[in-house]
XYZ file of C-alpha atoms in Angstrom:
154
model
C -19.692 77.559 37.300
C -16.920 78.380 39.845
C -12.998 78.736 38.074
C -12.054 74.992 38.872
C -15.134 73.587 36.660
C -14.070 76.485 33.830
C -10.429 75.424 34.003
C -11.260 71.131 33.817
C -13.556 71.580 30.824
C -11.464 74.400 29.038
C -8.361 71.866 29.366
C -10.662 69.053 27.984
C -11.925 71.527 25.056
C -8.084 71.821 24.343
C -7.409 68.482 24.349
C -9.902 68.084 21.740
C -8.611 70.452 19.343
C -4.735 69.369 19.876
C -5.752 65.785 18.680
C -8.224 67.017 16.171
C -5.248 68.761 14.528
C -2.776 66.145 14.958
C -5.418 63.562 13.070
C -7.099 65.982 10.396
C -3.572 66.986 9.867
C -2.174 63.429 9.322
C -5.581 62.874 6.947
C -5.733 66.250 5.153
C -1.669 65.849 4.405
C -2.207 62.285 3.228
C -5.249 62.816 1.156
C -3.154 65.402 -0.617
C -0.123 63.400 -1.395
C -2.890 60.843 -2.871
C -4.437 63.386 -5.176
C -1.761 64.533 -6.631
C -0.062 61.134 -6.933
C -3.412 59.974 -8.841
C -2.460 62.084 -12.297
C 1.080 61.277 -12.122
C 2.627 59.265 -14.969
C 3.789 55.696 -14.858
C 6.301 53.103 -16.270
C 7.732 49.867 -15.475
C 10.242 49.040 -12.601
C 11.706 46.225 -11.206
C 11.644 45.359 -7.547
C 15.108 44.917 -6.499
C 15.088 44.846 -2.614
C 11.611 43.575 -0.421
C 11.569 43.108 3.299
C 9.764 43.334 6.526
C 12.023 45.417 8.782
C 11.148 45.243 12.778
C 11.468 48.645 14.371
C 11.829 49.399 17.956
C 10.121 51.919 19.922
C 9.576 53.321 23.687
C 6.148 51.012 22.702
C 7.569 48.014 21.821
C 8.537 46.716 18.051
C 6.445 47.638 15.101
C 7.128 45.492 11.298
C 7.569 47.794 8.318
C 7.425 46.777 4.808
C 10.638 47.897 3.020
C 10.575 47.846 -0.624
C 13.064 49.334 -2.970
C 13.135 49.212 -6.858
C 14.334 50.634 -9.721
C 12.605 52.358 -13.092
C 13.603 54.475 -15.703
C 12.473 57.758 -16.633
C 13.397 59.681 -19.931
C 16.807 57.412 -20.166
C 17.650 58.069 -16.389
C 17.710 55.264 -13.793
C 16.067 56.176 -10.849
C 15.272 53.888 -7.363
C 12.453 54.641 -5.344
C 11.493 53.194 -2.297
C 8.171 54.895 -1.293
C 5.269 52.422 -1.527
C 2.254 54.662 -1.200
C 1.935 58.460 -0.419
C 2.012 59.660 2.937
C 3.640 59.387 5.854
C 5.352 55.867 6.221
C 3.215 53.233 8.059
C 4.090 49.748 9.639
C 1.760 47.544 11.471
C -0.092 43.927 10.771
C -0.024 44.652 7.072
C 3.663 45.025 6.460
C 4.250 41.582 5.185
C 0.765 41.741 2.627
C 2.842 44.581 1.037
C 6.042 42.560 0.760
C 3.687 39.833 -0.245
C 2.297 42.129 -2.852
C 6.027 43.218 -4.320
C 8.666 40.270 -4.365
C 12.209 40.860 -5.450
C 12.815 40.718 -9.009
C 9.168 41.168 -9.765
C 8.169 43.773 -12.320
C 5.726 46.388 -11.226
C 4.013 49.895 -12.057
C 6.000 52.877 -10.469
C 4.004 56.065 -10.595
C 6.595 59.171 -10.769
C 6.168 63.173 -9.985
C 6.519 64.424 -13.644
C 8.133 67.520 -11.849
C 10.199 65.436 -9.666
C 10.988 61.919 -11.337
C 12.934 60.895 -8.576
C 9.747 61.216 -5.913
C 7.842 57.432 -7.114
C 5.240 55.419 -5.735
C 4.042 51.723 -6.334
C 0.464 52.478 -5.056
C -1.413 55.884 -5.632
C -4.829 54.823 -3.479
C -6.175 55.913 -0.287
C -3.888 54.167 2.437
C -6.384 51.858 4.870
C -4.452 53.521 8.153
C -7.140 56.664 7.350
C -10.350 55.637 7.553
C -8.701 54.119 11.359
C -7.616 57.811 11.793
C -11.370 58.958 10.945
C -12.624 56.610 13.409
C -10.237 57.331 16.214
C -11.135 61.250 15.793
C -14.659 60.621 16.210
C -14.138 58.387 19.038
C -11.939 60.930 20.749
C -14.114 63.935 20.318
C -17.218 61.940 21.793
C -15.077 60.756 24.841
C -13.870 63.855 25.660
C -16.918 65.976 24.821
C -18.681 63.159 27.416
C -15.653 63.804 29.844
C -16.574 67.604 29.440
C -20.337 67.075 30.083
C -19.595 64.567 33.493
C -17.505 67.568 34.786
C -19.607 70.053 34.054
C -22.622 68.243 35.937
C -20.300 67.296 38.715
C -18.103 69.685 39.648
């Protein structure tokens, strides 16, 4: 193999490592947050505000669920806005989240006993994680396929 071929294949392999690192980082971060939240105690709370917010970015607009709630831990009134562990996620499911948590609804709030101001309404793994796995596998297959084609073409 000549130098050009090695550079191209090396660049593709570097891209695989970069993409895998980012996607696996998000997946593992979210899994660790879900694992921690799974053992948190709960208390009743009340949804005080619930709406879908459209946010603009370079790629267009995305819907995000915005849910605010109040809850009480050891006599202290607290406020939360996190629906599930992990990073904030927007998209087509934003309306469904808002429908599950209408303003005025009584909800179960799960809170960190070491830091009660950290709370979530759901302790399950977010649905986007399975799509990150799919993206990871498809990206790896595509880039590995490109590396094989380049190895034989150059």
